[in-house]
Amino acid sequence: MPLEDVLRAYRIGGRAAWRALVSEATKAERDALPRAVELIMDYIDRVSSVVAAAYLEEKAHHVSEQERGLRALLDALVGCEALDARHYQTAERIGLSLSDELAAFAIAVPGVGASGHARVAAKLRGGGTLALTEGERVVGVMTPRHDPAGALPAGAVAVVDDPVPREDLAASLADVRLGMDAAVREGLTGVVALRELALDLLLARSPRVAADLRRNILGPLAEGGARSDLLRTVDAYVSLGCDRRHAAEQLHIHPNTLDHRLRKARKLTGLDLDDPEDLATMVLALHQPQPRRVTA
């Protein structure tokens, strides 16, 4: 029975008791009726508090049991454990198909705290997605036909990987967690495919290498007033797909000046931007998270 119905029953009983006292009280007893109604209301308040506390405790226990079941299912899927009847019952309850490959995801909603993320997780589970909170983010898995966009409040970001077989889920989930850190740092919103954060993942997994790249490659280009032009030139040239004419136009310089600066940059860094491997190294060195917006 819903808690509201139980409390309503006590209020109805209190009114019935009051009417009975009024109808049965003698003229001599009427002066005591105000005290009698105080006793009735005090009794109803006490009983209602006990009932409400018991109801909430039972509800919390039920939610806790559900949470444990959801976490057990996710752990089993990620750990490639054999699924038992309880796992299948949990998946059936939220409408998650276990016959498909699954896509890992992570969601963050800046500024809403743990309770706000719990609401997002609950909304996702209502749509057939296995979603659990991890502090101030939501992680989980979903089938390819599901799209988390509808569950995202304003300002939220979801990083979603491609569907993978169960044996790759652990690595996929680790990647979306790392990708989420990059997405929040860059101020992204909406649904972001994990593959769009490939450079961020590579650099995040090797922070020492990333720091060395920036120090040893960008450092020489940025030293001194004249050499700072070299860094801007190389950045523009690479970001424009190594298009010499467009880079010169953007920098408002002559193409010959661009060529001269690129030769100086090559001498300082030892990187030939016409060589694919050297170009890839420069791209990694130049990669700096910038605020941008992605829509679902």
PDB file of C-alpha atoms in Angstrom, residues 105-108 157-160 174-186 194:
ATOM      1  CA  PHE A 105      29.291   5.106 -22.051  1.00  0.00           C
ATOM      2  CA  ALA A 106      30.002   7.723 -19.402  1.00  0.00           C
ATOM      3  CA  ILE A 107      27.931  10.820 -18.637  1.00  0.00           C
ATOM      4  CA  ALA A 108      28.706  13.930 -16.616  1.00  0.00           C
ATOM      5  CA  VAL A 157      28.019  15.435 -21.944  1.00  0.00           C
ATOM      6  CA  ALA A 158      27.949  11.727 -22.826  1.00  0.00           C
ATOM      7  CA  VAL A 159      30.991   9.912 -24.188  1.00  0.00           C
ATOM      8  CA  VAL A 160      29.933   6.763 -26.058  1.00  0.00           C
ATOM      9  CA  ALA A 174      37.970   2.306 -19.029  1.00  0.00           C
ATOM     10  CA  ASP A 175      38.327   4.331 -22.232  1.00  0.00           C
ATOM     11  CA  VAL A 176      34.992   6.149 -21.871  1.00  0.00           C
ATOM     12  CA  ARG A 177      35.849   7.057 -18.277  1.00  0.00           C
ATOM     13  CA  LEU A 178      39.122   8.561 -19.482  1.00  0.00           C
ATOM     14  CA  GLY A 179      37.363  10.173 -22.422  1.00  0.00           C
ATOM     15  CA  MET A 180      34.845  11.724 -20.054  1.00  0.00           C
ATOM     16  CA  ASP A 181      37.642  13.446 -18.139  1.00  0.00           C
ATOM     17  CA  ALA A 182      38.856  14.977 -21.409  1.00  0.00           C
ATOM     18  CA  ALA A 183      35.335  15.951 -22.502  1.00  0.00           C
ATOM     19  CA  VAL A 184      34.616  17.757 -19.226  1.00  0.00           C
ATOM     20  CA  ARG A 185      38.006  19.459 -19.331  1.00  0.00           C
ATOM     21  CA  GLU A 186      37.323  20.710 -22.867  1.00  0.00           C
ATOM     22  CA  LEU A 194      34.852   8.178 -28.123  1.00  0.00           C
TER      23      LEU A 194
END
